[in-house]
PDB file of C-alpha atoms in Angstrom:
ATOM      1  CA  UNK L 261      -5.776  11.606 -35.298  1.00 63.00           C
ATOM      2  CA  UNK L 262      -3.951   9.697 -32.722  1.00 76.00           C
ATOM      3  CA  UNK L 263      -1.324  11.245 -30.190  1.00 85.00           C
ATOM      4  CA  UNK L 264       1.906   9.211 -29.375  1.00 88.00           C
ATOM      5  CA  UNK L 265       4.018   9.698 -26.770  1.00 89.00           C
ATOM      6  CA  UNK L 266       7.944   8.622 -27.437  1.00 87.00           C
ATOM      7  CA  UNK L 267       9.799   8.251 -24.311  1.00 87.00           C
ATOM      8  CA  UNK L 268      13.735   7.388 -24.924  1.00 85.00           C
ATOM      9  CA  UNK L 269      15.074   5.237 -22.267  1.00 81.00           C
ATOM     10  CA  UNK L 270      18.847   6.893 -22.291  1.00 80.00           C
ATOM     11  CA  UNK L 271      20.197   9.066 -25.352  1.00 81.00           C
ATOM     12  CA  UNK L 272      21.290   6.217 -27.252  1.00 83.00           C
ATOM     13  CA  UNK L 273      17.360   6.150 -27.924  1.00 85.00           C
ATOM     14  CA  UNK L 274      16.777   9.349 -28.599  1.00 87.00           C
ATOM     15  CA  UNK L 275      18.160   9.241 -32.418  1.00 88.00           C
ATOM     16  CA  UNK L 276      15.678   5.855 -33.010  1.00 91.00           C
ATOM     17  CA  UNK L 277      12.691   7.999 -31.425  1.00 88.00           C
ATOM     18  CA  UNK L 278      13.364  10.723 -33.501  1.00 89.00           C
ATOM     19  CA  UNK L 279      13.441   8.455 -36.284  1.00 89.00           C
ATOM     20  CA  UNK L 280      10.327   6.483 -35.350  1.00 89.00           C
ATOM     21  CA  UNK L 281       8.589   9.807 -34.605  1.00 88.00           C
ATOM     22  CA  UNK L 282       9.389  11.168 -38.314  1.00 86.00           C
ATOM     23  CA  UNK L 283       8.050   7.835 -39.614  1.00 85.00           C
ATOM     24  CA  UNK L 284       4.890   7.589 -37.875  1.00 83.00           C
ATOM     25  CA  UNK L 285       4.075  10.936 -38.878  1.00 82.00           C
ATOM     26  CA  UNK L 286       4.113  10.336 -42.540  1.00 80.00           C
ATOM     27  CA  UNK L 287       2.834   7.065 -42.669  1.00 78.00           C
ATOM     28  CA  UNK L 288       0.323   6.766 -39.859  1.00 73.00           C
ATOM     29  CA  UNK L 289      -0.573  10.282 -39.650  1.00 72.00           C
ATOM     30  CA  UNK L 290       0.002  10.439 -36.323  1.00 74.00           C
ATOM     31  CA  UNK L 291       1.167  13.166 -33.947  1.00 80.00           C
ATOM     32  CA  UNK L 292       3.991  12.683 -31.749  1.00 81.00           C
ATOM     33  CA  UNK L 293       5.229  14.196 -28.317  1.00 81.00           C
ATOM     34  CA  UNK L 294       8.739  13.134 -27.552  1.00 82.00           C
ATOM     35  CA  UNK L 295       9.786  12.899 -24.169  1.00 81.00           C
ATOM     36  CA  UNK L 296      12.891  15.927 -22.840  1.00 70.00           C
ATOM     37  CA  UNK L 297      15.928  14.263 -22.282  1.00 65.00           C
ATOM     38  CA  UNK L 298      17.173  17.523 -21.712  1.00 62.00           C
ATOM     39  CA  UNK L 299      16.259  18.400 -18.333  1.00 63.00           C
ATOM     40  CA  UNK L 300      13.956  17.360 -15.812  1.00 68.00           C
ATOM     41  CA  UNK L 301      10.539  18.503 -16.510  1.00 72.00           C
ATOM     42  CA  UNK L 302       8.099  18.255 -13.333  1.00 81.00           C
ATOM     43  CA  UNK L 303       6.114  15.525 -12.518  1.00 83.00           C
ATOM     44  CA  UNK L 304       2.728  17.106 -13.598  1.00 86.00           C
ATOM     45  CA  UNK L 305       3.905  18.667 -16.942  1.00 85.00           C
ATOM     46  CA  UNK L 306       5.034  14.565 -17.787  1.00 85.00           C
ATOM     47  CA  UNK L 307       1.506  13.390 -16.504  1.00 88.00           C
ATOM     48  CA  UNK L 308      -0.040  16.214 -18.769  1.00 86.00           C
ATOM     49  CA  UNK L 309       1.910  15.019 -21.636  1.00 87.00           C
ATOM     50  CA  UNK L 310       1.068  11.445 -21.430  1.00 88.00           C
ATOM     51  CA  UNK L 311      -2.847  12.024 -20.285  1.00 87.00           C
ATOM     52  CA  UNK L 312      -3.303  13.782 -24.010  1.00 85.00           C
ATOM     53  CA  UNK L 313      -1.803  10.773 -25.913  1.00 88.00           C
ATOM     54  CA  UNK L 314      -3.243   7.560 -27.224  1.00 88.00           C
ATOM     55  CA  UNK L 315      -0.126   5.273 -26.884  1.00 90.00           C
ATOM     56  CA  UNK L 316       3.146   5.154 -25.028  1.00 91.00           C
ATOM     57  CA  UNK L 317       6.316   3.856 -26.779  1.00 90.00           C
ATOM     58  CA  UNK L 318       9.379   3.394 -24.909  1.00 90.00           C
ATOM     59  CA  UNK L 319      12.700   3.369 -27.264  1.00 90.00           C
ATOM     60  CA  UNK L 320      15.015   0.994 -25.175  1.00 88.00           C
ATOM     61  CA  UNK L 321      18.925   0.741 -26.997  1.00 86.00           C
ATOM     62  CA  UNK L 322      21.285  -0.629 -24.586  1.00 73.00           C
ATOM     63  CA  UNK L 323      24.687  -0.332 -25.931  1.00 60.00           C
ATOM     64  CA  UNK L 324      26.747  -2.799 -24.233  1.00 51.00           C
ATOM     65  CA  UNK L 325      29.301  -1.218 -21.840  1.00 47.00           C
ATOM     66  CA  UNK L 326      32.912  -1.704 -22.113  1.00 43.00           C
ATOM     67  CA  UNK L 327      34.489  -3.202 -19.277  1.00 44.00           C
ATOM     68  CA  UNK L 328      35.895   0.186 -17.759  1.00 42.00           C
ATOM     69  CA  UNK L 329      32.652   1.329 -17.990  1.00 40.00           C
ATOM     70  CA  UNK L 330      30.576   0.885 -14.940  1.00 40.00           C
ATOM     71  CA  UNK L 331      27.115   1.646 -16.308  1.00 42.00           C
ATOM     72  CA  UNK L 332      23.642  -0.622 -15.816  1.00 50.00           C
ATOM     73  CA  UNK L 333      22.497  -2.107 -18.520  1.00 47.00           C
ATOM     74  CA  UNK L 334      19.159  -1.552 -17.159  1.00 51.00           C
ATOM     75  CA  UNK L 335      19.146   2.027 -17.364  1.00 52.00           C
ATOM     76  CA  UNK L 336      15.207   2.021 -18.152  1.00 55.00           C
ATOM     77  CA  UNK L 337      14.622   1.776 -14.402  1.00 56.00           C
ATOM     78  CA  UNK L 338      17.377   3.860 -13.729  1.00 60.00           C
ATOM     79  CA  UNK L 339      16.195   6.597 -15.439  1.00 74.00           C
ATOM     80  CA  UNK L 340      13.348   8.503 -13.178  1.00 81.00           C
ATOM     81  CA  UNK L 341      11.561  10.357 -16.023  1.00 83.00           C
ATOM     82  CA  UNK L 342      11.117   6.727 -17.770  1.00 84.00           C
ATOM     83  CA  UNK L 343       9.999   5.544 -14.748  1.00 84.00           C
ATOM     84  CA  UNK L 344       7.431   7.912 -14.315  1.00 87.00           C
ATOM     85  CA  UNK L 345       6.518   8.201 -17.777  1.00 89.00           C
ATOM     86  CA  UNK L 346       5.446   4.203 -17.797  1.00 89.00           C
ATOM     87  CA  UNK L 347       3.599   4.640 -14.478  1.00 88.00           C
ATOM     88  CA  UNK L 348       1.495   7.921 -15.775  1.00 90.00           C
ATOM     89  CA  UNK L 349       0.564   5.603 -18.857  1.00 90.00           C
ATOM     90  CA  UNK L 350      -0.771   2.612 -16.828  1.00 89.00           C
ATOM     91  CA  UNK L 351      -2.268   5.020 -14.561  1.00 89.00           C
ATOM     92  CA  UNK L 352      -4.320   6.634 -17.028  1.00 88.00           C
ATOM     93  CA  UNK L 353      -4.532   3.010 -18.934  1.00 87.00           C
ATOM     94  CA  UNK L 354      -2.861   3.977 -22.037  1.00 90.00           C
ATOM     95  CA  UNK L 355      -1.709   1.305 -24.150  1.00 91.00           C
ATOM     96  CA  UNK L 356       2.126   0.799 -23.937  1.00 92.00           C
ATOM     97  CA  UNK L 357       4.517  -0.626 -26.191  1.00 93.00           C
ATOM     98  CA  UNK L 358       8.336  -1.182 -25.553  1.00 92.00           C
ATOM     99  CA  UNK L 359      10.914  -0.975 -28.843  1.00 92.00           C
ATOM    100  CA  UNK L 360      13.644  -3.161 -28.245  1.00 92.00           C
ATOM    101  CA  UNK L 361      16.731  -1.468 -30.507  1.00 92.00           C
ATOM    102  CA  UNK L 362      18.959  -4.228 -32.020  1.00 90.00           C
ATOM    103  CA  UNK L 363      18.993  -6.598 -29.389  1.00 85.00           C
ATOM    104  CA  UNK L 364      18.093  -4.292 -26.304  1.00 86.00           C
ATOM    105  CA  UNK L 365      16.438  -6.310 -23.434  1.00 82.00           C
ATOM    106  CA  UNK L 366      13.953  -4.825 -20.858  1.00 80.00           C
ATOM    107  CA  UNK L 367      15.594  -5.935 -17.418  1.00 77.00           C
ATOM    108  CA  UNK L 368      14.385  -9.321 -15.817  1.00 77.00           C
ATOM    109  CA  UNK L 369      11.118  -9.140 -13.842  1.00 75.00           C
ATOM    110  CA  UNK L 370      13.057  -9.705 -10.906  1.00 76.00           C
ATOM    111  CA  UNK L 371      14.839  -7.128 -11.998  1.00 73.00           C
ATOM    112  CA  UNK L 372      11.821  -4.521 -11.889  1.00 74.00           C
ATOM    113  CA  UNK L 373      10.399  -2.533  -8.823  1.00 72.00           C
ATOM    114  CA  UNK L 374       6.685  -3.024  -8.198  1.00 71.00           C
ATOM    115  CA  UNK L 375       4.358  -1.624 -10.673  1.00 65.00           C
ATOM    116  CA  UNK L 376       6.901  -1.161 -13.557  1.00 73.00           C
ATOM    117  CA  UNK L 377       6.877  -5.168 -13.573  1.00 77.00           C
ATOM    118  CA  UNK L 378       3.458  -4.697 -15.044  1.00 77.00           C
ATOM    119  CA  UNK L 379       5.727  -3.596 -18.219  1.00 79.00           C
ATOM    120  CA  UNK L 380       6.524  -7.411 -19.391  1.00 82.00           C
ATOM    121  CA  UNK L 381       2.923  -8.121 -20.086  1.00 84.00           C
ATOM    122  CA  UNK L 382       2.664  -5.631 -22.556  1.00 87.00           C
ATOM    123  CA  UNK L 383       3.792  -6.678 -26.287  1.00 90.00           C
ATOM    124  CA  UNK L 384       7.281  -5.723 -27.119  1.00 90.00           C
ATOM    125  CA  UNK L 385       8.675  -5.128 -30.565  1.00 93.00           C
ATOM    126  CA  UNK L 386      12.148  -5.220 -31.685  1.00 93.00           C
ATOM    127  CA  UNK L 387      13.625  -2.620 -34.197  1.00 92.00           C
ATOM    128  CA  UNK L 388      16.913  -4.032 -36.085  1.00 92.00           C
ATOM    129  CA  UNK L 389      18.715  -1.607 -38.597  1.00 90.00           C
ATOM    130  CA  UNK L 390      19.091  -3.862 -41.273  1.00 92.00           C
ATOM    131  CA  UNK L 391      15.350  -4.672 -40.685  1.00 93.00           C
ATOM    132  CA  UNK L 392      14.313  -1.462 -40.640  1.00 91.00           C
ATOM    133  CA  UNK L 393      11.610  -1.167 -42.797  1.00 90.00           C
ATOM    134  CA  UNK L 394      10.267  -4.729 -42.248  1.00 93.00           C
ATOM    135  CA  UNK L 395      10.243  -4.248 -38.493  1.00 93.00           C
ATOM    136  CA  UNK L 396       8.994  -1.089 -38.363  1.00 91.00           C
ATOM    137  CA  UNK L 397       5.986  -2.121 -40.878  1.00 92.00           C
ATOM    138  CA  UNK L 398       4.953  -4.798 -38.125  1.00 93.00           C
ATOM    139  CA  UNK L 399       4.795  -2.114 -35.576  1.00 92.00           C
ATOM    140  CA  UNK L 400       3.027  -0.026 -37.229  1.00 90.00           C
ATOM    141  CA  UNK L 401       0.641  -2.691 -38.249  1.00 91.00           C
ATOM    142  CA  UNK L 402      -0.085  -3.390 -34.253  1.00 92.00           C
ATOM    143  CA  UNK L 403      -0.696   0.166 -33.378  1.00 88.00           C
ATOM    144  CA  UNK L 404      -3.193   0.918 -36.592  1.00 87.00           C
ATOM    145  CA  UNK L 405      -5.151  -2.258 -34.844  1.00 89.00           C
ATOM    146  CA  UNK L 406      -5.005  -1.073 -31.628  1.00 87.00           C
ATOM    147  CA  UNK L 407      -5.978   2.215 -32.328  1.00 83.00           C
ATOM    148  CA  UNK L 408      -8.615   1.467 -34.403  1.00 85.00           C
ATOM    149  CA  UNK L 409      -9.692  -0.522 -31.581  1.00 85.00           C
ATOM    150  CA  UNK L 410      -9.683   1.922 -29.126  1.00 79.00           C
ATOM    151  CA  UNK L 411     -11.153   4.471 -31.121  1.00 80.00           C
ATOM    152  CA  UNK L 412     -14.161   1.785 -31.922  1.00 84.00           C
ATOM    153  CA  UNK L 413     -14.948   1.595 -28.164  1.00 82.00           C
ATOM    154  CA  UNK L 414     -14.595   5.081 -27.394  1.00 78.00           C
ATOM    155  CA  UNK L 415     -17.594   5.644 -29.641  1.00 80.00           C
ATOM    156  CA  UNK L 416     -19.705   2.659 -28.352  1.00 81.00           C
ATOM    157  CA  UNK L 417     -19.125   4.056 -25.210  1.00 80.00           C
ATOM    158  CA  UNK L 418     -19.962   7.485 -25.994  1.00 77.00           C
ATOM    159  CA  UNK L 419     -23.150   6.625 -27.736  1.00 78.00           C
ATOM    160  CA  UNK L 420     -24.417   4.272 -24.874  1.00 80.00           C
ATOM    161  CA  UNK L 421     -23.871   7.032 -22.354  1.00 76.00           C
ATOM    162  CA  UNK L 422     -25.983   8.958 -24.289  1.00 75.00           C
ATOM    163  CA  UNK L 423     -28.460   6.249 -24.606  1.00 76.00           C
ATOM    164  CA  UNK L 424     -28.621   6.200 -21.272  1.00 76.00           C
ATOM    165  CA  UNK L 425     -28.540  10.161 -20.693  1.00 74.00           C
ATOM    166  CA  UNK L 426     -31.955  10.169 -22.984  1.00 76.00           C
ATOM    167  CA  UNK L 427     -33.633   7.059 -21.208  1.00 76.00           C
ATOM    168  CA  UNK L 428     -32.910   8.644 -17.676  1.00 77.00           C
ATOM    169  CA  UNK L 429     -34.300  11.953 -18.404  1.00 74.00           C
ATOM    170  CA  UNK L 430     -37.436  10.419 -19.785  1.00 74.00           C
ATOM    171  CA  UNK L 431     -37.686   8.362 -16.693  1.00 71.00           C
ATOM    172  CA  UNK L 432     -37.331  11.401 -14.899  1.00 69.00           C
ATOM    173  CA  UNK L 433     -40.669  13.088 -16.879  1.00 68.00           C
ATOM    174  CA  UNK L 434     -38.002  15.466 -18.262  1.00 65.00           C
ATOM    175  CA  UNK L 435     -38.051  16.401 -22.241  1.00 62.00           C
ATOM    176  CA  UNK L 436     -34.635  14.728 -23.178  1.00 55.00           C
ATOM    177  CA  UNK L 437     -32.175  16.991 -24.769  1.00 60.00           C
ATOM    178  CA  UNK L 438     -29.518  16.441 -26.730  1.00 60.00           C
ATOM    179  CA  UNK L 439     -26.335  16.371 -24.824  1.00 55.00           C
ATOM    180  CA  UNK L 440     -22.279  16.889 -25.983  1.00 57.00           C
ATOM    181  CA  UNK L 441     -20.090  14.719 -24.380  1.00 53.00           C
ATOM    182  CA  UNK L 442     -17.164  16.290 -26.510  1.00 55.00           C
ATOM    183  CA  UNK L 443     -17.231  18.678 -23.105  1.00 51.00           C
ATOM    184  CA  UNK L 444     -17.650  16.302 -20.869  1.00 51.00           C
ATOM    185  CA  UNK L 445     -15.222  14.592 -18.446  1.00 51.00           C
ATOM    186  CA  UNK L 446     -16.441  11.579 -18.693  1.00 49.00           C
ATOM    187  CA  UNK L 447     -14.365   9.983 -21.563  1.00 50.00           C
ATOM    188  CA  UNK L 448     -10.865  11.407 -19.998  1.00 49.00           C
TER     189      UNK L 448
END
């Protein structure tokens, strides 16, 4: 079962990631962590989070501000917790996907501080209400690929490190035993 993280870019999001979440649960049978709005958890505890999942999905809705209002419309890289949220994922190479809420825009590249930039290149899918069900289908569509994907290499890689556990300890002269990598590291 895959793990997905939801991280809302301002509370405007957090309704659509709730949403999301409760939809990817029942149809892709997927767990999902949704970021804390409410408070600021610690670095580490967000890294932790993130490190367990599979995928990262940032909810962007940008309401547009009134004119009294003096608010960015960028408040993805406002926001600190989003910021480090996207950076943990890339870190720990995690695919990422931004939701783009009817009509929210990620901010131009130039826009963007350093590694966050890194953001544009992944593929971005936009979520309209009256679409709903259409949009979301396409999404989910992506990440079933992706995951399957993912989960396909995993195992290649997992058996050829074995493989190559095996051929090792018979160059060695040592009887090859069998060997879990379910408690190894290595795949993390």
């Amino acid at each position: 079962m895959s793990l997905i993280y939801l991280s809302s870019s301002s509370s405007e999001a957090e309704p659509f990631s709730l949403r999301i979440a409760s939809q990817f649960e029942s149809l892709l049978g997927s767990g999902c962590v949704l970021s804390k709005n409410n408070g600021t958890p610690s670095a580490h505890e967000i890294r932790s989070e993130i490190e367990g999942c599979d995928v990262l999905i940032v909810v962007v809705a940008n309401k547009a501000p009134s004119k009294s209002e003096d608010i960015s419309p960028y408040n993805l890289i406002d926001n600190e917790r989003v910021r480090l949220e996207i950076i943990s994922a890339m870190n720990k190479d995690i695919l990422i996907v931004p939701v783009l809420i009817d009509g929210a825009r990620l901010p131009g590249t130039g826009n963007i501080p350093g590694a966050l930039k890194k953001l544009h290149a992944c593929k971005s899918f936009h979520l309209r209400e009256v679409f709903w069900s259409e949009d979301l289908e396409v999404l989910l569509e992506y990440l079933e690929e992706e995951l399957s994907f993912v989960k396909e290499v995993k195992e290649k890689l997992s058996k050829s490190v074995e493989v190559n556990y095996q051929r090792l300890a018979e160059f060695d002269g040592r009887k090859p035993e069998k060997v879990s990598l379910q408690s190894s590291d290595f795949l993390q």
